[in-house]
PDB file of C-alpha atoms and ligand atoms in Angstrom:
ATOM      1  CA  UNK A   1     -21.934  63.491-125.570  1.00  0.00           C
ATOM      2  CA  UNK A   2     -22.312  62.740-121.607  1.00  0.00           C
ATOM      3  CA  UNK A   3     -19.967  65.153-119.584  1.00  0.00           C
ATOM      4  CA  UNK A   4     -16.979  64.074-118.141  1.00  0.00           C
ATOM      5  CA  UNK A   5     -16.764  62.838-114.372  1.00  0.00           C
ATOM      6  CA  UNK A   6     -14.488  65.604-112.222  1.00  0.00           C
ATOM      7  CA  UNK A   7     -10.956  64.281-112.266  1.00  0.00           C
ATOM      8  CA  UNK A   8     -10.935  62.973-108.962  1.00  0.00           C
ATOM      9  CA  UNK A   9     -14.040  60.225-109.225  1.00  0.00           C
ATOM     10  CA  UNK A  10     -12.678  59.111-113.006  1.00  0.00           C
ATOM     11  CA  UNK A  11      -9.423  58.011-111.250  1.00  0.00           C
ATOM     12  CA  UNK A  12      -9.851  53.844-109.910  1.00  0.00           C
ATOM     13  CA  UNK A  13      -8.259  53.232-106.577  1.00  0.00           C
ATOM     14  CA  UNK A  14      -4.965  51.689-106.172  1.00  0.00           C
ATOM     15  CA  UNK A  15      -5.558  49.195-103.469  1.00  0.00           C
ATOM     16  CA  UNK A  16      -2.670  49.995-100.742  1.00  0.00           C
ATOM     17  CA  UNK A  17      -2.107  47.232 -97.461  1.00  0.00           C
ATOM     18  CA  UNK A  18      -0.800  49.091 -94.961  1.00  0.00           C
ATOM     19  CA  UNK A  19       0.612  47.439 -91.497  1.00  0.00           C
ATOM     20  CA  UNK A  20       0.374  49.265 -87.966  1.00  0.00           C
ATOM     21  CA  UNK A  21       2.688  47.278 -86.080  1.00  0.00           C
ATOM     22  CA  UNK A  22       2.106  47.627 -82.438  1.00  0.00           C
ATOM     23  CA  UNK A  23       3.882  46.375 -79.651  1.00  0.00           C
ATOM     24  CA  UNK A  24       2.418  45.481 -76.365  1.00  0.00           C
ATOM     25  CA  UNK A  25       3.524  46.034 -72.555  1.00  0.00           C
ATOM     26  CA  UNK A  26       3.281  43.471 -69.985  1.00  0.00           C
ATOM     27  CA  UNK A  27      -0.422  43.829 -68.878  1.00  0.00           C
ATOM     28  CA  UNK A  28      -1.053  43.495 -72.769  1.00  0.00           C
ATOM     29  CA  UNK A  29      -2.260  47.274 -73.600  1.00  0.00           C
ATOM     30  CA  UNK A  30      -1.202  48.713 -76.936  1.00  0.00           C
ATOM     31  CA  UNK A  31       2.264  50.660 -76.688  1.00  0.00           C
ATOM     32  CA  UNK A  32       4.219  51.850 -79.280  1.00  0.00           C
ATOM     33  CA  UNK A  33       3.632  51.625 -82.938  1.00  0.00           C
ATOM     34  CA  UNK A  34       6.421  51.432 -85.716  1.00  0.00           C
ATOM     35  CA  UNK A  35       7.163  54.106 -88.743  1.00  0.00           C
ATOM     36  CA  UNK A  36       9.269  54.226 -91.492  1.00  0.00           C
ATOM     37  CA  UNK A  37      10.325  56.486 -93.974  1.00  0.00           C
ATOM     38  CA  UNK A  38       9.561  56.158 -97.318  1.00  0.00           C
ATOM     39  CA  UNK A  39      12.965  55.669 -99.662  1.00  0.00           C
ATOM     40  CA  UNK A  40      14.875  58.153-101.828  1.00  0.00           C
ATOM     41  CA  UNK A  41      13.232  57.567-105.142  1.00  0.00           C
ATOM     42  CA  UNK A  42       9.728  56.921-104.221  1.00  0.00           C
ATOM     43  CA  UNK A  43       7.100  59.710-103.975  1.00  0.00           C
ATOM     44  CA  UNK A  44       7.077  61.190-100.802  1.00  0.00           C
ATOM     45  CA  UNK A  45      10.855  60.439-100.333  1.00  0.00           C
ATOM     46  CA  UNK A  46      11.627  61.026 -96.589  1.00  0.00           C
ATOM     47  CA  UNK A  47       7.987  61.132 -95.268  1.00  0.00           C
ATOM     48  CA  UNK A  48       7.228  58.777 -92.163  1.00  0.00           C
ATOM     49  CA  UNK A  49       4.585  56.391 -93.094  1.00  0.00           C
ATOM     50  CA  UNK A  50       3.482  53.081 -91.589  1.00  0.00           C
ATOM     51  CA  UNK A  51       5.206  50.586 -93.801  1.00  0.00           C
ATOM     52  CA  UNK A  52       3.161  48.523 -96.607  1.00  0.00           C
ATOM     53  CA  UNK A  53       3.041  48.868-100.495  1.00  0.00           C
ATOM     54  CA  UNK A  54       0.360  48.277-103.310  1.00  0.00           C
ATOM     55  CA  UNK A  55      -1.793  45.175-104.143  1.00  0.00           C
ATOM     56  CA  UNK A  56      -0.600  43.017-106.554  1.00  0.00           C
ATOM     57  CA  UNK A  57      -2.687  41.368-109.571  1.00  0.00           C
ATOM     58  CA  UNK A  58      -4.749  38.403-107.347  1.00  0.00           C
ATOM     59  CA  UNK A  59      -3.467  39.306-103.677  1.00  0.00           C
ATOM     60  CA  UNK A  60      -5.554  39.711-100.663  1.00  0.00           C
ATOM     61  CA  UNK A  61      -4.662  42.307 -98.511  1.00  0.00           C
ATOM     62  CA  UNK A  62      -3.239  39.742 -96.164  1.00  0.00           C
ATOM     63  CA  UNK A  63      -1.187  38.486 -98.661  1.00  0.00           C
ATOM     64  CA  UNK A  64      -0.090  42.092 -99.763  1.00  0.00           C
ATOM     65  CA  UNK A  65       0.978  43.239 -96.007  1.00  0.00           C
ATOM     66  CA  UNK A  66       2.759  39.516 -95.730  1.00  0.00           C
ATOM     67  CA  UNK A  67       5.030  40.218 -98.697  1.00  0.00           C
ATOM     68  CA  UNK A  68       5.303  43.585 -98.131  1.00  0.00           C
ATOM     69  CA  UNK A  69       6.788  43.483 -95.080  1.00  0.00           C
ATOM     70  CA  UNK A  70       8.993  41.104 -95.791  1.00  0.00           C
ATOM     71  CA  UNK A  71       9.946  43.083 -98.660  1.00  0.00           C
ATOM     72  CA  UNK A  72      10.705  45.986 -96.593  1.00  0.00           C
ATOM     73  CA  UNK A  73      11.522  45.269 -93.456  1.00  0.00           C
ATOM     74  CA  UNK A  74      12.448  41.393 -93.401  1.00  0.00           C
ATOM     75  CA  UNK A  75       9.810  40.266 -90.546  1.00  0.00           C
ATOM     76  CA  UNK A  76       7.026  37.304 -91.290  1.00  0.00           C
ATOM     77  CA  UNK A  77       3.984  39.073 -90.151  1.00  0.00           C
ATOM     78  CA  UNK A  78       2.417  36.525 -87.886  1.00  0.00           C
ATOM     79  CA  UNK A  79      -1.850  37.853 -87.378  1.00  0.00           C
ATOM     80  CA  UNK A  80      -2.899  40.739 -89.401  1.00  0.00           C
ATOM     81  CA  UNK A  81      -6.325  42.427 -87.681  1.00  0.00           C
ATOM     82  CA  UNK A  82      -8.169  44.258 -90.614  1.00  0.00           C
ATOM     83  CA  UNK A  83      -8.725  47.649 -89.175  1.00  0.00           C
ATOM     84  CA  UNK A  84     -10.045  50.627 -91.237  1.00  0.00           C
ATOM     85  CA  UNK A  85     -10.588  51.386 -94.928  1.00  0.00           C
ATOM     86  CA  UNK A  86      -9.870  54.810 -96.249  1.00  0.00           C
ATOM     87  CA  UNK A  87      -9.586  57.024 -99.672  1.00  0.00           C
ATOM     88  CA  UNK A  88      -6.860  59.252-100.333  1.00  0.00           C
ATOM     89  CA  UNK A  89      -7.019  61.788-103.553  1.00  0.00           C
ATOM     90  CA  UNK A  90      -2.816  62.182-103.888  1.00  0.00           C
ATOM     91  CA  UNK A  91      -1.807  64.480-106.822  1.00  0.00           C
ATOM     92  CA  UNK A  92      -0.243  61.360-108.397  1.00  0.00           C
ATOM     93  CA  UNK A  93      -2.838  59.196-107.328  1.00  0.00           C
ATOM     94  CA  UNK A  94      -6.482  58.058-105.831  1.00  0.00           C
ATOM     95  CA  UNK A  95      -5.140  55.211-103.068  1.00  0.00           C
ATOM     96  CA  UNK A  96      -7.698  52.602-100.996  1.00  0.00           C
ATOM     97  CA  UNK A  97      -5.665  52.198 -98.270  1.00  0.00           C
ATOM     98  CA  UNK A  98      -6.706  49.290 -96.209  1.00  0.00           C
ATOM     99  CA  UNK A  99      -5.072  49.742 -92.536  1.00  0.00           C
ATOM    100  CA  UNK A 100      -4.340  46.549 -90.820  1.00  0.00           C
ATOM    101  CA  UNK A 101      -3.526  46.171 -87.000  1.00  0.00           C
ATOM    102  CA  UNK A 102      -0.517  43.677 -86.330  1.00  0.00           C
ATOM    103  CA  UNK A 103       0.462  42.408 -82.856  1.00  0.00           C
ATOM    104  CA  UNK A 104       2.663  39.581 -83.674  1.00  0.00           C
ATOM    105  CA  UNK A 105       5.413  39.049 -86.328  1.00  0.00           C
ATOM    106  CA  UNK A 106       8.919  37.024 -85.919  1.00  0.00           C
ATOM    107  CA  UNK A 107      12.444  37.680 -87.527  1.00  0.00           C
ATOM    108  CA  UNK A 108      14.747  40.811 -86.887  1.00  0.00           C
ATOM    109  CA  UNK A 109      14.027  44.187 -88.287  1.00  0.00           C
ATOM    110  CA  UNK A 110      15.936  44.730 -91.862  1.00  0.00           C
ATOM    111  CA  UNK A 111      15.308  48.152 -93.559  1.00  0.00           C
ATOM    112  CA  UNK A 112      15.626  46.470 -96.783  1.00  0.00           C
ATOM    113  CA  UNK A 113      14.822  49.488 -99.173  1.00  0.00           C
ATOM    114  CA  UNK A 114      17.552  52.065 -97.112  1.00  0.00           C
ATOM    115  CA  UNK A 115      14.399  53.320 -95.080  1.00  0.00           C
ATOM    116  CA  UNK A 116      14.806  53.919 -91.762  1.00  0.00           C
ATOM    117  CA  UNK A 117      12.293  52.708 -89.012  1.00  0.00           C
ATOM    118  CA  UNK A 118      11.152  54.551 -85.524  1.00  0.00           C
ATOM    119  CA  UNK A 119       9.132  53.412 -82.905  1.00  0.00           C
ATOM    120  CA  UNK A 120       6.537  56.326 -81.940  1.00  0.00           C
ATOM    121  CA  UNK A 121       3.962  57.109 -78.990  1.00  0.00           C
ATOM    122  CA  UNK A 122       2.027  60.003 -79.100  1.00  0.00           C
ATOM    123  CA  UNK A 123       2.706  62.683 -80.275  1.00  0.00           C
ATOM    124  CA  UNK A 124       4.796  60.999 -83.299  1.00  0.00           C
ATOM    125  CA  UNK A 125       8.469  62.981 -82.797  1.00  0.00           C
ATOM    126  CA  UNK A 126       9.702  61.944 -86.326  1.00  0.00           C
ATOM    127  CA  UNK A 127       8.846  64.657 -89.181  1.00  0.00           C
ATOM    128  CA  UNK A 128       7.298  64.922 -91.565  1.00  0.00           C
ATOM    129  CA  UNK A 129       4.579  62.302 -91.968  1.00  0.00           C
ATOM    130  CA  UNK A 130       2.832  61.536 -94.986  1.00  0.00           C
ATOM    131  CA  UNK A 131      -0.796  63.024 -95.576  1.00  0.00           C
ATOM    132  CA  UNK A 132      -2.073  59.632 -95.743  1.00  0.00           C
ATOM    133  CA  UNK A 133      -1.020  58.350 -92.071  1.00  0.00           C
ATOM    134  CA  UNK A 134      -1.939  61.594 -90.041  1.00  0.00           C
ATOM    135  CA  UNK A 135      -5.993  60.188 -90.286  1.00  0.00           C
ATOM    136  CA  UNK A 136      -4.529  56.603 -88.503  1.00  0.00           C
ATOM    137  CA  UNK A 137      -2.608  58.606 -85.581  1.00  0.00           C
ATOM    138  CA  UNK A 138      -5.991  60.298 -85.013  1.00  0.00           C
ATOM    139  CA  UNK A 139      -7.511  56.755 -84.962  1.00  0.00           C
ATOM    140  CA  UNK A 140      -4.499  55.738 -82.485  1.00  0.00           C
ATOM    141  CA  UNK A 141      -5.703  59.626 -80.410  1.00  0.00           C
ATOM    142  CA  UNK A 142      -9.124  57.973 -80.082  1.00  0.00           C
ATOM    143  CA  UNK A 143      -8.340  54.525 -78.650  1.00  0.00           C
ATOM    144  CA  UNK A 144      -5.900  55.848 -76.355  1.00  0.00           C
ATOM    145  CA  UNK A 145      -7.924  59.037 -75.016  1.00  0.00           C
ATOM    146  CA  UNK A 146      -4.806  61.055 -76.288  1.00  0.00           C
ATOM    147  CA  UNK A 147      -5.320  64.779 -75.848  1.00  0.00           C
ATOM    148  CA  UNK A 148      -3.709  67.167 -77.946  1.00  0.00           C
ATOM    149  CA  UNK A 149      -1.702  67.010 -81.113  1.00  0.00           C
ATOM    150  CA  UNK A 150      -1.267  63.671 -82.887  1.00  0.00           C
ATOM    151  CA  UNK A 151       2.369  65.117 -84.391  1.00  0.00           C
ATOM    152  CA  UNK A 152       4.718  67.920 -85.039  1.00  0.00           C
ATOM    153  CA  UNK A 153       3.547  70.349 -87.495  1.00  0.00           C
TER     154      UNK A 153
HETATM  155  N1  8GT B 201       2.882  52.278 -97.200  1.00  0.00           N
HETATM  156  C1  8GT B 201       2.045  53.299 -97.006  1.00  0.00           C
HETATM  157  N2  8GT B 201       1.563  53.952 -98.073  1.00  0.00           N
HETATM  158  C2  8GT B 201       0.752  54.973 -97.820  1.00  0.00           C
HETATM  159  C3  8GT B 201       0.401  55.361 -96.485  1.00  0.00           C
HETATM  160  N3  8GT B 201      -0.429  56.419 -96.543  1.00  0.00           N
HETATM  161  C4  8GT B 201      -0.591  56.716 -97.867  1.00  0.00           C
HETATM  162  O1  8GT B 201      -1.276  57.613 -98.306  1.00  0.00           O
HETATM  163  N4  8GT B 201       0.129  55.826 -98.651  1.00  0.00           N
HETATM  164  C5  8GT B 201       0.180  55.868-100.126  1.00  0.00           C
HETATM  165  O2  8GT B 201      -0.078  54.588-100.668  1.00  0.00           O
HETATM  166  C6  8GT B 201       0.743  54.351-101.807  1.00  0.00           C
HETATM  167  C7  8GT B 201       1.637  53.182-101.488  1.00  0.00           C
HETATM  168  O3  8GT B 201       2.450  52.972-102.511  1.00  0.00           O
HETATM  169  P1  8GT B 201       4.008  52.595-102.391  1.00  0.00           P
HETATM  170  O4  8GT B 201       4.711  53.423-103.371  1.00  0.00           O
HETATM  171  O5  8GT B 201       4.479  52.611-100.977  1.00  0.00           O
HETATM  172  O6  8GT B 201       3.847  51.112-102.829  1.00  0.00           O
HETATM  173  P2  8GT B 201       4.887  50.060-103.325  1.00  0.00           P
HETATM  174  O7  8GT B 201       5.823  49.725-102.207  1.00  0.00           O
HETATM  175  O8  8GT B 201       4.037  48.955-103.901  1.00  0.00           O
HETATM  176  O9  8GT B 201       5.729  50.893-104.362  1.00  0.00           O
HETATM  177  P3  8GT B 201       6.073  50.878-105.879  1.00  0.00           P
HETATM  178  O10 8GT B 201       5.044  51.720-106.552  1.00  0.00           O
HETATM  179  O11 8GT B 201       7.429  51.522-105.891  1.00  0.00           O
HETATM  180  O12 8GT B 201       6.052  49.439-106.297  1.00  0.00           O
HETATM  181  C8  8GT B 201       1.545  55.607-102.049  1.00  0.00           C
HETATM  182  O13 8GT B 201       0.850  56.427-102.972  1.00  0.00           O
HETATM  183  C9  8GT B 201       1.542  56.265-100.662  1.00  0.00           C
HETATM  184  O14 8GT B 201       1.662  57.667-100.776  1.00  0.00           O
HETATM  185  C10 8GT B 201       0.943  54.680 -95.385  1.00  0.00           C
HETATM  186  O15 8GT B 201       0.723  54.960 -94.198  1.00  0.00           O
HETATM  187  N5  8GT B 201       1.776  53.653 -95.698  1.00  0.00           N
END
């Protein structure tokens, strides 16, 4: 009988769209960037994430992020900018989590699931974050020439 794969590479990736939603100043450079925490109920309950949600059968990511967000947090994402792909190994689950850059959106902020939402420089003030956003504020570090930690331990 062939041996079994290690846990980790049996388990198929849940595809996850995530938004980094970005604001910019005047002269156009990248300011602050929103979080929100995930709601009581959910895994994680209380840890700051960037907000987005799982694929469903047939979506693009696009189309995930679009109806996520308006799920969420009530805005019509306007330009999504595929950014970086990554694989997290959660207790609970193996996630694809497919980071998208968004600069433009319309409509008024709703926390729609009882979250709540911050906007954050560097280093992020709100506590804790989840496991699977501290690889995007390094990201965030990189592009800004940020020195030093990325959040509060
Ligand atoms: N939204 C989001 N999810 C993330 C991030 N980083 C990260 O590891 N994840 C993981 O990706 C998965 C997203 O699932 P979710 O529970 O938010 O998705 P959902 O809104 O479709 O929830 P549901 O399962 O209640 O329908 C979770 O396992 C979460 O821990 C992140 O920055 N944002």
């Amino acid at each position: 009988m062939p041996a079994l794969p290690p846990d980790g590479a049996a388990r198929t990736p849940v595809d996850v769209a995530v938004g980094v939603l970005i604001e910019r100043d005047a002269a156009g450079r990248d300011g602050r960037f929103l979080l929100t925490s995930r709601p009581e109920g959910k895994v994680y309950a209380g840890h700051w994430e960037f907000p987005g949600g799982k694929l469903e059968a047939g979506e693009t990511v696009e189309q995930a992020l679009r109806r996520e967000l308006r799920e969420e947090i009530g805005i019509e994402v306007r330009q999504v900018e595929p950014w970086r792909v990554e694989i997290v190994d959660y207790p609970h689950a193996r996630v694809r989590l497919h980071f998208c850059k968004v600069h433009r959106w319309s409509g008024e902020f709703q926390m729609l699931e009882g979250q709540a939402m911050a906007w954050q420089a560097l280093p992020v003030e709100v506590a804790p974050v989840l496991p699977g956003t501290l690889p995007v504020l390094q990201w965030l570090a990189e592009e800004r020439g940020h020195a030093g930690p990325t959040h509060r331990s």
